[in-house]
Short mmCIF file of C-alpha atoms in Angstrom, two decimals:
data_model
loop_
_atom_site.label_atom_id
_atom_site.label_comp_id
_atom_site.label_asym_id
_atom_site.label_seq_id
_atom_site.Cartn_x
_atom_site.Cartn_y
_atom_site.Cartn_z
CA UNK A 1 0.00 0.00 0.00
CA UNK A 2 0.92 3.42 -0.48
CA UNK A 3 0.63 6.01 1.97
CA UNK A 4 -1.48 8.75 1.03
CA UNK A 5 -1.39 12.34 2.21
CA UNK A 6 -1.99 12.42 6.15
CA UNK A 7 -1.63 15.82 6.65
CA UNK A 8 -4.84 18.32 7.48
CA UNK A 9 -6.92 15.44 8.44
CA UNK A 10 -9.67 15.82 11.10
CA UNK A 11 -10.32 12.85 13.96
CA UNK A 12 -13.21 12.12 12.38
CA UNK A 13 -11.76 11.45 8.86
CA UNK A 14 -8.89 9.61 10.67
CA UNK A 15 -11.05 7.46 13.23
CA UNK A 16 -13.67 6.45 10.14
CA UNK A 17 -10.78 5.25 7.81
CA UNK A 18 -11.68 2.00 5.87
CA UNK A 19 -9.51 -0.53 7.97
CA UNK A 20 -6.78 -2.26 5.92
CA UNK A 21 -5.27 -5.35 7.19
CA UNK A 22 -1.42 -3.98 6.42
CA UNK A 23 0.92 -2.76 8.64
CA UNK A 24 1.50 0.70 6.11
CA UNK A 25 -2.02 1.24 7.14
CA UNK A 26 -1.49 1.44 10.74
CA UNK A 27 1.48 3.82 9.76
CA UNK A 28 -1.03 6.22 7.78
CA UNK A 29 -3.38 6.38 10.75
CA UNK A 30 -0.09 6.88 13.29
CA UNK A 31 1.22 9.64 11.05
CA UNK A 32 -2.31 11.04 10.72
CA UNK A 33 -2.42 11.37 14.36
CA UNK A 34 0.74 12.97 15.00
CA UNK A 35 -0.38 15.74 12.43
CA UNK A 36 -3.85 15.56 14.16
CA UNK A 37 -1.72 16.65 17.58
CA UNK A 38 0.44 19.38 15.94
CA UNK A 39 -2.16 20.83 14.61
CA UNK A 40 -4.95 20.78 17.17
CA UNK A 41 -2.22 20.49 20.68
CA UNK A 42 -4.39 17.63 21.25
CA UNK A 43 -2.22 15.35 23.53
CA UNK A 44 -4.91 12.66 23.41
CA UNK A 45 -3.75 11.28 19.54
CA UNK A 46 -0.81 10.70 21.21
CA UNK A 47 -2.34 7.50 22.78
CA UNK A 48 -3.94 6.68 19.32
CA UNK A 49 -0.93 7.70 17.09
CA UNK A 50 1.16 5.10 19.48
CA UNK A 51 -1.17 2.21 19.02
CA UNK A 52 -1.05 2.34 15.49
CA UNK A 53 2.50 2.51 15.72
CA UNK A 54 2.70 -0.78 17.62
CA UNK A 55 0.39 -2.61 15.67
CA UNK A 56 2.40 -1.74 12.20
CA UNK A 57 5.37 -2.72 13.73
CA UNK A 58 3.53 -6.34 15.13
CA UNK A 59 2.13 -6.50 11.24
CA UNK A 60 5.12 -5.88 9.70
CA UNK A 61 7.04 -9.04 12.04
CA UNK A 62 4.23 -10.86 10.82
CA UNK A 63 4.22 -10.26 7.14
CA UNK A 64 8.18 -10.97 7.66
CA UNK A 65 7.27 -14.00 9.29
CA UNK A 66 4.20 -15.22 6.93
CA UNK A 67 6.64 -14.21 3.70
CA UNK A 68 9.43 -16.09 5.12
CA UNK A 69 7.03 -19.22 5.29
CA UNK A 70 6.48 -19.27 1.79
CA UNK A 71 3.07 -18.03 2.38
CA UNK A 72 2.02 -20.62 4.54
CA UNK A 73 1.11 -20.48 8.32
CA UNK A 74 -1.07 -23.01 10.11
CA UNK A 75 -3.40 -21.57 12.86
CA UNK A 76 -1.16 -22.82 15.74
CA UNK A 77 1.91 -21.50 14.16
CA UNK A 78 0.26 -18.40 14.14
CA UNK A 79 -0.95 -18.47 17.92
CA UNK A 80 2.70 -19.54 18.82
CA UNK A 81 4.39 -16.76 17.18
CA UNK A 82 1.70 -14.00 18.16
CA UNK A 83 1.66 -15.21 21.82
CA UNK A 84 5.03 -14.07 22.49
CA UNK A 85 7.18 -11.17 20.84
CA UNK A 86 10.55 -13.20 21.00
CA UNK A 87 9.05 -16.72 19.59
CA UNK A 88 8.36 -14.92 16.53
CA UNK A 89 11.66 -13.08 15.82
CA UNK A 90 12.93 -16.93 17.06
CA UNK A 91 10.56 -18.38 14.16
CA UNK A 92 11.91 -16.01 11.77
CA UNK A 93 15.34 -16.34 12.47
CA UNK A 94 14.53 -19.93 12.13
CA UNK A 95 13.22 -19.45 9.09
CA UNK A 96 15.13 -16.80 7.20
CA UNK A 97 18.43 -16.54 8.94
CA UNK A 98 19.23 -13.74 6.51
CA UNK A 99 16.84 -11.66 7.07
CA UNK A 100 19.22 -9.73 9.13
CA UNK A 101 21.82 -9.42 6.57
CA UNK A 102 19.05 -8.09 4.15
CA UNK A 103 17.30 -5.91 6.15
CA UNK A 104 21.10 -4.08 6.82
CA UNK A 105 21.62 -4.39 2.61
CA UNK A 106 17.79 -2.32 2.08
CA UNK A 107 18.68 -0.01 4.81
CA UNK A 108 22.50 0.55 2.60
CA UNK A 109 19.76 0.81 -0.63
#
């Protein structure tokens, strides 16, 4: 997904966004949020802004994690590796034991 403009957006337009399951999603509505605060000095997106920010980063692990499967993740795989932060950087090590070594080669990119 692309993220589209965020900026000048009210809390209702941010709050009745069409949910996306995809962790640039939860990035739109955290950058939203932070505009929402500059703008407005209303502390209170803070909260909002830094729950979207979590969940993006837990989506992103995951689509790391379900990629690095091949695409393939049986329910109880999934409730392992969701149950506990460190099984599922564990399972993707596992997994793809380069990711590390690519993630620093797209960060050089």
């Amino acid at each position: 997904m692309a993220i589209p403009e965020y900026r000048g957006r009210g809390a209702d337009e941010i709050s009745m966004t069409k949910y996306l399951a995809d962790s640039a999603w939860h990035v739109y509505q955290c950058l939203s949020w932070c505009d929402f605060v500059a703008r407005e000095k209303a502390p209170i997106g803070l909260h909002y802004a830094g729950l979207h920010l979590r969940t993006a980063v837990e989506h992103l692990w995951f689509e790391i994690f379900f990629a690095a499967k091949g695409g393939r993740v049986s329910m109880l795989e999934y409730m392992k590796s969701v149950e506990n932060a460190t099984k599922l950087y564990k399972l993707i090590e596992h997994y793809a034991p380069e990711y590390q070594k690519f993630a620093e080669f797209d960060q050089i990119i």
